[in-house]
PDB file of C-alpha atoms in Angstrom:
ATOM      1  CA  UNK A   1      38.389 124.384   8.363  1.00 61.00           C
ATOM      2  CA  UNK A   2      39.428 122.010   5.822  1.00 72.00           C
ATOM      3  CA  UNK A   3      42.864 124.143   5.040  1.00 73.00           C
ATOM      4  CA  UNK A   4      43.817 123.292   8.448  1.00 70.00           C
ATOM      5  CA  UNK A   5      43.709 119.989   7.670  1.00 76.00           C
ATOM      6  CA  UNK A   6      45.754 120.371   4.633  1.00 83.00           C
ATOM      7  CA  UNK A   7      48.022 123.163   5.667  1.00 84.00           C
ATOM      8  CA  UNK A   8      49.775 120.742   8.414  1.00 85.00           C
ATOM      9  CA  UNK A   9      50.903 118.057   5.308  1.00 90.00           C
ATOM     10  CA  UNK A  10      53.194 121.555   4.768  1.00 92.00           C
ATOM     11  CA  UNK A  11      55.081 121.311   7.720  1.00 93.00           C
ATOM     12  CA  UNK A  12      56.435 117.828   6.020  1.00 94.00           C
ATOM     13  CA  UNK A  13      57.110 119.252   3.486  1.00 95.00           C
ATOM     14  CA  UNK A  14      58.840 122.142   4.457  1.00 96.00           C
ATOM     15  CA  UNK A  15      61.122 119.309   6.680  1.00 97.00           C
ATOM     16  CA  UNK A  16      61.687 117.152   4.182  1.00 97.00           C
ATOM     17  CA  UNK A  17      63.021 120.068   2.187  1.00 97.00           C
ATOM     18  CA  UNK A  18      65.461 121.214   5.199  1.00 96.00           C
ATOM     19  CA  UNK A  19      66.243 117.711   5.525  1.00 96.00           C
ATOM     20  CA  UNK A  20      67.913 117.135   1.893  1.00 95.00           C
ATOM     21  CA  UNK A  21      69.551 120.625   2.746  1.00 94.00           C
ATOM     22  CA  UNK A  22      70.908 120.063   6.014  1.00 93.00           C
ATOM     23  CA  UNK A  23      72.335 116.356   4.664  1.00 93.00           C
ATOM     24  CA  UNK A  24      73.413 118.835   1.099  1.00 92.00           C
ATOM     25  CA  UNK A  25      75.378 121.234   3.247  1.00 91.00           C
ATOM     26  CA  UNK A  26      76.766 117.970   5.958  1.00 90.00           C
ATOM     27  CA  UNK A  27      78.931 116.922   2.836  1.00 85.00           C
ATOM     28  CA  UNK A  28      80.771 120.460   2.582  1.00 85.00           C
ATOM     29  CA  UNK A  29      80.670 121.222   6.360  1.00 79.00           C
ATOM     30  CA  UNK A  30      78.546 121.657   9.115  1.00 79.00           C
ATOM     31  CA  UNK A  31      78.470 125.125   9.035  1.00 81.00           C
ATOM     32  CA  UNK A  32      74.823 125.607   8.007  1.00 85.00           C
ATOM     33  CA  UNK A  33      73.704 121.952   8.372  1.00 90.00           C
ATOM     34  CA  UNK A  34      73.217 122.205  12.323  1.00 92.00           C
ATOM     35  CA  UNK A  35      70.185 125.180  10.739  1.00 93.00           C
ATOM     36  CA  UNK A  36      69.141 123.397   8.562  1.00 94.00           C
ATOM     37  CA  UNK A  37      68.506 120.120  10.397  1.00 94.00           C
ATOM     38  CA  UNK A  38      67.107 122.250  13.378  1.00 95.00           C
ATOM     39  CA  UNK A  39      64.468 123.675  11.353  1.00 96.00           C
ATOM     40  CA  UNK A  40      63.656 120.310   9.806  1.00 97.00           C
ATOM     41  CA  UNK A  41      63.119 118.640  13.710  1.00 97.00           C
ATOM     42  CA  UNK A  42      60.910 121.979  14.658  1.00 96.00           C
ATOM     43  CA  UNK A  43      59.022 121.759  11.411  1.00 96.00           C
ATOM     44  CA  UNK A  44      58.246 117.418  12.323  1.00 96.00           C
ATOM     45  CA  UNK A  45      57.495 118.899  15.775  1.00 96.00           C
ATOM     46  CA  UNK A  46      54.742 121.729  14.184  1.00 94.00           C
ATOM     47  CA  UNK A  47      53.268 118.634  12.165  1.00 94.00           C
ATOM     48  CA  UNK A  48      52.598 116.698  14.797  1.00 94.00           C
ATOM     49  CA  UNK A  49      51.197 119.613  17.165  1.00 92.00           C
ATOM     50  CA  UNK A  50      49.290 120.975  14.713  1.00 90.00           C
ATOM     51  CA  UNK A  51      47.762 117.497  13.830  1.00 89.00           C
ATOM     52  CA  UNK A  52      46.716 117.274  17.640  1.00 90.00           C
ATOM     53  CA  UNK A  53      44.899 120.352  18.121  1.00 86.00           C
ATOM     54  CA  UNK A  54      43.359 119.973  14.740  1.00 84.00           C
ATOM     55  CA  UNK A  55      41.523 116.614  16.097  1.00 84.00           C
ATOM     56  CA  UNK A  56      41.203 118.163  19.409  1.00 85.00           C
ATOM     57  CA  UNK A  57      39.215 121.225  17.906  1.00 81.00           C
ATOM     58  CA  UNK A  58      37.093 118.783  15.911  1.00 79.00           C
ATOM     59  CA  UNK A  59      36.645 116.846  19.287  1.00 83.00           C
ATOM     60  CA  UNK A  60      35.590 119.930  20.263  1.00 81.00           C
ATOM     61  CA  UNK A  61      33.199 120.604  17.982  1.00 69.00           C
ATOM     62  CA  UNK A  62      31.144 117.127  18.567  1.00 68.00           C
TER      63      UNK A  62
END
């Protein structure tokens, strides 16, 4: 289970990326930014849900 642990670091990732393209497109409109910046908040949102049921499946484990 140690992808799990490293496969939720993604999700940052992934939001940091739609977060330089949502602030990319801002400057030129907002027709795609308002996407962009949406999927950057759901993938912060995945991070941190994924984080909690990783430690609450390891609780589990115990």
């Amino acid at each position: 289970m140690k992808y799990l642990s490293i496969f939720q670091y993604v999700y940052l990732v992934f939001a940091a990326l739609f977060l330089y393209d949502g602030i990319s497109k801002w400057g030129n409109g907002t027709n795609g930014a308002y996407i962009s910046l949406g999927f950057a908040a759901l993938a912060i949102f995945m991070f941190f849900f994924r984080r909690k049921f990783r430690k609450k499946f390891q609780n589990r484990n115990k």
